Each structure stands twice: as structure tokens, then as C-alpha cells.
PDB file of C-alpha atoms in Angstrom:
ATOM      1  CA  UNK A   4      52.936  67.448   2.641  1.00 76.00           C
ATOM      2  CA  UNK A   5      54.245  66.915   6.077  1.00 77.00           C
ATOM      3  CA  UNK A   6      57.169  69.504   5.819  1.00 82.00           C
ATOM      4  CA  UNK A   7      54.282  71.883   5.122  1.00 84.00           C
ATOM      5  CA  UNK A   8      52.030  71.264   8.338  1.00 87.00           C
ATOM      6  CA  UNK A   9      52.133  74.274  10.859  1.00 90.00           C
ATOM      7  CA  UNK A  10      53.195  73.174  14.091  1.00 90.00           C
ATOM      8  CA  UNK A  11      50.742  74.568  16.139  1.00 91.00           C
ATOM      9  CA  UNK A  12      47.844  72.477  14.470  1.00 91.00           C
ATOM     10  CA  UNK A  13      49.706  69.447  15.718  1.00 92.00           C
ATOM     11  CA  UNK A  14      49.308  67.682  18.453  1.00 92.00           C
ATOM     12  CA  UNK A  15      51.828  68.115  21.089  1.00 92.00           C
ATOM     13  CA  UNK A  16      51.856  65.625  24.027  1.00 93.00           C
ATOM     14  CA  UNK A  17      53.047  66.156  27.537  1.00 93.00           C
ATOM     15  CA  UNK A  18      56.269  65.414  26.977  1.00 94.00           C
ATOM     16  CA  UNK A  19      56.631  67.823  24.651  1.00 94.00           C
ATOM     17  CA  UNK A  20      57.057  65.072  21.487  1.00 94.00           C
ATOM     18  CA  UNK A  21      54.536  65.860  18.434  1.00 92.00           C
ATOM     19  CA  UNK A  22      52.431  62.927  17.280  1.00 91.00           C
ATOM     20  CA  UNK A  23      52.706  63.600  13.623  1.00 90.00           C
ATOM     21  CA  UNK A  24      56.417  63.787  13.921  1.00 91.00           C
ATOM     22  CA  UNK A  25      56.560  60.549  15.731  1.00 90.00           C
ATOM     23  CA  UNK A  26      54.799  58.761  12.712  1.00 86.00           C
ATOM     24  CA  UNK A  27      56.179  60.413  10.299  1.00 86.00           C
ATOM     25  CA  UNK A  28      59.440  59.738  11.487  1.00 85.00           C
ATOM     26  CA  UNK A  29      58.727  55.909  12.072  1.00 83.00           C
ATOM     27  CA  UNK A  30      57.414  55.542   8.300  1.00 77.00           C
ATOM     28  CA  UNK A  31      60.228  56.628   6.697  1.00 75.00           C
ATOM     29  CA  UNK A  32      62.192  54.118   8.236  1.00 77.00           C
ATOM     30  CA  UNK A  33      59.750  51.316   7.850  1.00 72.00           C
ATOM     31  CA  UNK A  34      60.911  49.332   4.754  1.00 62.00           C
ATOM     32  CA  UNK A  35      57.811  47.359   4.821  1.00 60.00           C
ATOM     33  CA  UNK A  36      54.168  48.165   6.348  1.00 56.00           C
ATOM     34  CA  UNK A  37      54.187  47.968   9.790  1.00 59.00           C
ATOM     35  CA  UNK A  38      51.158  46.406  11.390  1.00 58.00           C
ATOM     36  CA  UNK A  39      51.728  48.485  14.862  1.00 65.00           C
ATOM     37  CA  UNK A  40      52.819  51.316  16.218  1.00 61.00           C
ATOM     38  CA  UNK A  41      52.225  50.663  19.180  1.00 64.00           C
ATOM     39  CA  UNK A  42      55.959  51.210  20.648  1.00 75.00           C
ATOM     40  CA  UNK A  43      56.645  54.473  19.282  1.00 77.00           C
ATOM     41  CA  UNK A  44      55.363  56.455  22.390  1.00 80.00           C
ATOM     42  CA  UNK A  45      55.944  55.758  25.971  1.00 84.00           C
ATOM     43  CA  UNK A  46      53.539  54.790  28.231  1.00 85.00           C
ATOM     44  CA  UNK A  47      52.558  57.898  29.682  1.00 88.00           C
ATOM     45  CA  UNK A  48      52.335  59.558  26.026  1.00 85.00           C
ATOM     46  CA  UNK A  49      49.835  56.539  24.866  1.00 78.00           C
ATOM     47  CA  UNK A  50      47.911  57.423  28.053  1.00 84.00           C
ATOM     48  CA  UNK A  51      47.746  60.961  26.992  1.00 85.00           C
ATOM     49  CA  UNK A  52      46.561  60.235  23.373  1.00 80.00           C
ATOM     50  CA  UNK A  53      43.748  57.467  24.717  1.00 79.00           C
ATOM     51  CA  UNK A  54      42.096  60.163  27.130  1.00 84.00           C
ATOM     52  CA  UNK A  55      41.969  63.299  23.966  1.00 81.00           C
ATOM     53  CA  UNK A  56      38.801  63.417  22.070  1.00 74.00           C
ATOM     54  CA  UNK A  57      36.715  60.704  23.239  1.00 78.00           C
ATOM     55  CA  UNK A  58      33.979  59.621  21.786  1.00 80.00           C
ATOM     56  CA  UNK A  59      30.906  58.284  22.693  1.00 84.00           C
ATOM     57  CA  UNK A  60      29.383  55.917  20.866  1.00 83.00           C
ATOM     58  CA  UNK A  61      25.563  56.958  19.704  1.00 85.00           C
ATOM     59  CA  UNK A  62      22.549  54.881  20.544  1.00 89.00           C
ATOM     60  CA  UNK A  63      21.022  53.097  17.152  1.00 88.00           C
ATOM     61  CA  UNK A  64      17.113  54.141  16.732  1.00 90.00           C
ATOM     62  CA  UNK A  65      14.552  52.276  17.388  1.00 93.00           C
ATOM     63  CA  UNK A  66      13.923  51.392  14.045  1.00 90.00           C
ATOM     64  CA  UNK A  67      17.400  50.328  13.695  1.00 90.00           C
ATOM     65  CA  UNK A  68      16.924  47.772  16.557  1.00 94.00           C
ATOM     66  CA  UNK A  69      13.461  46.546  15.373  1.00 93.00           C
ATOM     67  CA  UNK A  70      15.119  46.158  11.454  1.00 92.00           C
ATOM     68  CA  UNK A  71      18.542  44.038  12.646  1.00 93.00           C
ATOM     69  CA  UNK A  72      16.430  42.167  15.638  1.00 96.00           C
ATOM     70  CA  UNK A  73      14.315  41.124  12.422  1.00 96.00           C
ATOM     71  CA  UNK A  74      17.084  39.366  10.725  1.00 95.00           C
ATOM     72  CA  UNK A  75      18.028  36.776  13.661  1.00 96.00           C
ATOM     73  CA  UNK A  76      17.099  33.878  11.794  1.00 96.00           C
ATOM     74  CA  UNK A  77      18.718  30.800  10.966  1.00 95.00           C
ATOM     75  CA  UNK A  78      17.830  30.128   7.274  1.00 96.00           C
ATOM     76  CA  UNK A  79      17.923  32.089   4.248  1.00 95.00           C
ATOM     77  CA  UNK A  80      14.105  31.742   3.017  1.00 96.00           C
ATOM     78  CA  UNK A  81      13.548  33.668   6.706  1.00 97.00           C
ATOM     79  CA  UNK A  82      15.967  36.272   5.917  1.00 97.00           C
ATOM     80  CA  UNK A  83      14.163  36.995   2.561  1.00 96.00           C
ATOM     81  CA  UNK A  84      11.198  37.099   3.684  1.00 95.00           C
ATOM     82  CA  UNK A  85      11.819  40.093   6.398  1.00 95.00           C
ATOM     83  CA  UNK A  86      14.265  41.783   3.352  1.00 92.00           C
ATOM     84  CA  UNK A  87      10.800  41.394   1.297  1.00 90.00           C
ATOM     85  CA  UNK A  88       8.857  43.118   4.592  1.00 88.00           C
ATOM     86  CA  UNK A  89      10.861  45.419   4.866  1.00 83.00           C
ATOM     87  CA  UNK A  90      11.303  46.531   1.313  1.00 77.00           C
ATOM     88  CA  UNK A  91       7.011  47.135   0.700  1.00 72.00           C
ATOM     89  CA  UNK A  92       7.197  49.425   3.793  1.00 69.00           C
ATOM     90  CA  UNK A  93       9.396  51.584   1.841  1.00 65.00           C
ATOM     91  CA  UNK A  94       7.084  52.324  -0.997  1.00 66.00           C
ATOM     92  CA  UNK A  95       5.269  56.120  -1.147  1.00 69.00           C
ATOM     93  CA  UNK A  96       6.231  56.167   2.475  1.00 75.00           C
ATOM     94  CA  UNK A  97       9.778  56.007   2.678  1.00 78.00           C
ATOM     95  CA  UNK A  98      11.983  59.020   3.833  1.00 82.00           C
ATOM     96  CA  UNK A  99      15.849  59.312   3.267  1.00 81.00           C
ATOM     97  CA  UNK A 100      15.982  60.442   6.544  1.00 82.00           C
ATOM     98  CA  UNK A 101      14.126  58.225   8.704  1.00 83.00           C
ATOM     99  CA  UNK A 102      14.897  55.238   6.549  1.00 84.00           C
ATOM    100  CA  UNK A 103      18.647  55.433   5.666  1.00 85.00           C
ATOM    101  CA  UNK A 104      20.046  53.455   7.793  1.00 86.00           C
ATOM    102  CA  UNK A 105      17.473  50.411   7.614  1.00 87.00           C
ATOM    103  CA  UNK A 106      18.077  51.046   3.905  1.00 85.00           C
ATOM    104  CA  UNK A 107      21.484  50.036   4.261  1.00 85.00           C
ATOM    105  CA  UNK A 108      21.217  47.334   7.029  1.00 88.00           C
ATOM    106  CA  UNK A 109      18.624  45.688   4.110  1.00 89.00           C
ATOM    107  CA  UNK A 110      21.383  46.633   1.062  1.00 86.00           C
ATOM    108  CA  UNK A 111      24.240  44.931   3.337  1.00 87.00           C
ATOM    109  CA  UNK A 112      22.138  41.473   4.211  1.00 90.00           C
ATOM    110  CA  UNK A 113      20.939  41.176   0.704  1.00 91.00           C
ATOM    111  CA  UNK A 114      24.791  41.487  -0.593  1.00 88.00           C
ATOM    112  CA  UNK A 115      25.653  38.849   1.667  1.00 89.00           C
ATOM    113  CA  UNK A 116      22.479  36.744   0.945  1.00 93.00           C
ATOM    114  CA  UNK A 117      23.568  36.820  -2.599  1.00 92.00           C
ATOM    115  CA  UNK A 118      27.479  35.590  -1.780  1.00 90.00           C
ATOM    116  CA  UNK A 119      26.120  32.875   0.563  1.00 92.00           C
ATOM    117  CA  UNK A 120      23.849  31.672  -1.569  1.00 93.00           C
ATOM    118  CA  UNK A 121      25.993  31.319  -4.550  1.00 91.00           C
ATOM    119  CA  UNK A 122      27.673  27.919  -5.775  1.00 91.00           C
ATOM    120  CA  UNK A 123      30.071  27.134  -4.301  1.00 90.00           C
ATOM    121  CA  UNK A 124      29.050  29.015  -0.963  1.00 89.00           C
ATOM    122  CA  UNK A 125      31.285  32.314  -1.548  1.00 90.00           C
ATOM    123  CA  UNK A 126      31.545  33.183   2.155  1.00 88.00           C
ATOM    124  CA  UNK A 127      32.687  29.428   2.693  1.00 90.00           C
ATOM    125  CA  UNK A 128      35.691  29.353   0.833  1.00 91.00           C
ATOM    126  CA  UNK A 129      39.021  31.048   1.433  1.00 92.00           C
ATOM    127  CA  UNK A 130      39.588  34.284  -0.688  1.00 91.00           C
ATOM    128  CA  UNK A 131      42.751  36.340  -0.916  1.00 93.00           C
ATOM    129  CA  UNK A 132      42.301  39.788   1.548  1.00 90.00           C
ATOM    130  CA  UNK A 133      41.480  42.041  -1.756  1.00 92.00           C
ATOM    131  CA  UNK A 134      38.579  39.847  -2.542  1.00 91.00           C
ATOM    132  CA  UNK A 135      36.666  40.819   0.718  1.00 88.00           C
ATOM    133  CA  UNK A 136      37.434  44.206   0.365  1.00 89.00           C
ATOM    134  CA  UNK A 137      35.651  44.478  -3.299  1.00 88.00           C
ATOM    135  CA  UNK A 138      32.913  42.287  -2.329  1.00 85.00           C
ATOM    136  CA  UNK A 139      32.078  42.816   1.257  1.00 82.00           C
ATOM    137  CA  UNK A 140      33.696  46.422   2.543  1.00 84.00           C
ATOM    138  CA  UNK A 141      33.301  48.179  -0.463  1.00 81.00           C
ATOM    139  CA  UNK A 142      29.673  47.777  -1.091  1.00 73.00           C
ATOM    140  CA  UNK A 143      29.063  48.319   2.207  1.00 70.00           C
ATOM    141  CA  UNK A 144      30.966  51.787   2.370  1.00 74.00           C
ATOM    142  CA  UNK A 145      30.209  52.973  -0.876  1.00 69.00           C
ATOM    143  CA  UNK A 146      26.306  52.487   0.610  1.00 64.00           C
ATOM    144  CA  UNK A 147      27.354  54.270   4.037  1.00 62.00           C
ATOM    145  CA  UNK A 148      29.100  57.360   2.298  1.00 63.00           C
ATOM    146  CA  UNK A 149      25.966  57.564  -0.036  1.00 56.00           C
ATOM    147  CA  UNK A 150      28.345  57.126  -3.402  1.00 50.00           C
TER     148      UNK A 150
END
């Protein structure tokens, strides 16, 4: 796949190094994964890459505030209780569009509701790394991509 990328859709720095090539030639000599790359590029190249394509973060909606300013309580029967609030305004009235995202703020609190409540405590013991990633991330980013 690499040998096939056209070099002018890469992205050339300054110096006149390629970004992609830089990687790619760094992972093939990685025996192992390698948890930075941080030294690959000079200074002024890593200066050059952090001021392309910035972007701003966007502002949540107001309903998004309102929905996770809801949940700042400090026992579980309280967290139910707005999940159960929240869940009757959805009814007849509810809109994928204006209620996505409160959707999945409810769908990620009542996942974790569930662990924490469990016996033993599932968020209170140690797991190995592909346990959070089945049972937190993925639930939480099949909801996002809508899968």
C-alpha cells in the first residue's frame, strides 16, 4: 500500500522530508510496537506538523451541558433517577437529531452504572487492557459511529 501512494498527496515538510516516509520507514525497523515517535522529526519539522490543520474544538449544545451537568451526583440511586428523566422525555418527542448526543451520554452512564454496580464492583478491580476496550471503548464507539 505505501509503495503505491502518489507523492504529491503526501505531506512534505519544510525540510523537504515526507511524513509518510518518515513512519513508514521507522516501522519497518521497529521489531516491537513503539509507544512514540516522537524523535523521528527534528524540532523544527514537529513545529511544522503541530501548526497544519488545526482544529478547533466545537462548543457542546446546550442540551448537552444541561444532560452531563445532570449526572454530577454522588450515588447511584441519583444517577438513575436523572437516566429515568431523561429517558420519558424521549418518548413521541424525541428527534435523532436534536437528541443524539444526550442519547449517547445516557447509553454511556447506564453501561457504566451497570459495571459499577455489579459484584464484585467491575470498575474496582484490575482488568487486563483488552477487557476495557470490549467493555468500556467499544460500546461507547460502536454508539458514537451509530453501528
Amino acid at each position: 500500500m505505501y509503495e503505491n501512494m502518489d507523492e504529491t498527496l503526501k505531506w512534505r515538510l519544510k525540510s523537504g522530508r515526507y511524513v509518510e516516509d518518515v513512519i513508514y520507514e521507522f516501522g519497518c525497523s521497529c521489531q516491537f510496537e513503539e509507544p512514540s515517535n516522537y524523535e523521528l522529526f527534528t524540532t523544527e519539522e514537529r513545529e511544522d506538523i503541530k501548526s497544519k490543520n488545526i482544529k478547533c474544538n466545537p462548543e457542546p449544545e446546550e442540551d448537552v451541558i444541561t444532560c452531563l451537568n445532570a449526572f454530577n451526583k454522588t450515588n447511584v440511586h441519583d444517577i438513575r433517577e436523572v437516566m429515568a428523566q431523561f429517558s420519558m422525555r424521549q418518548g413521541s418527542e424525541y428527534t435523532i437529531q436534536k437528541d443524539f448526543s444526550t442519547d449517547v451520554i445516557i447509553y454511556a452512564i447506564h453501561s457504566l452504572v451497570l459495571l459499577y454496580e455489579r459484584q464484585p464492583n467491575a470498575l474496582g478491580i484490575d482488568h487486563l487492557e483488552n477487557w476495557y476496550n470490549i467493555n468500556l471503548w467499544a460500546l461507547l464507539l460502536t454508539r458514537l459511529s451509530g453501528t
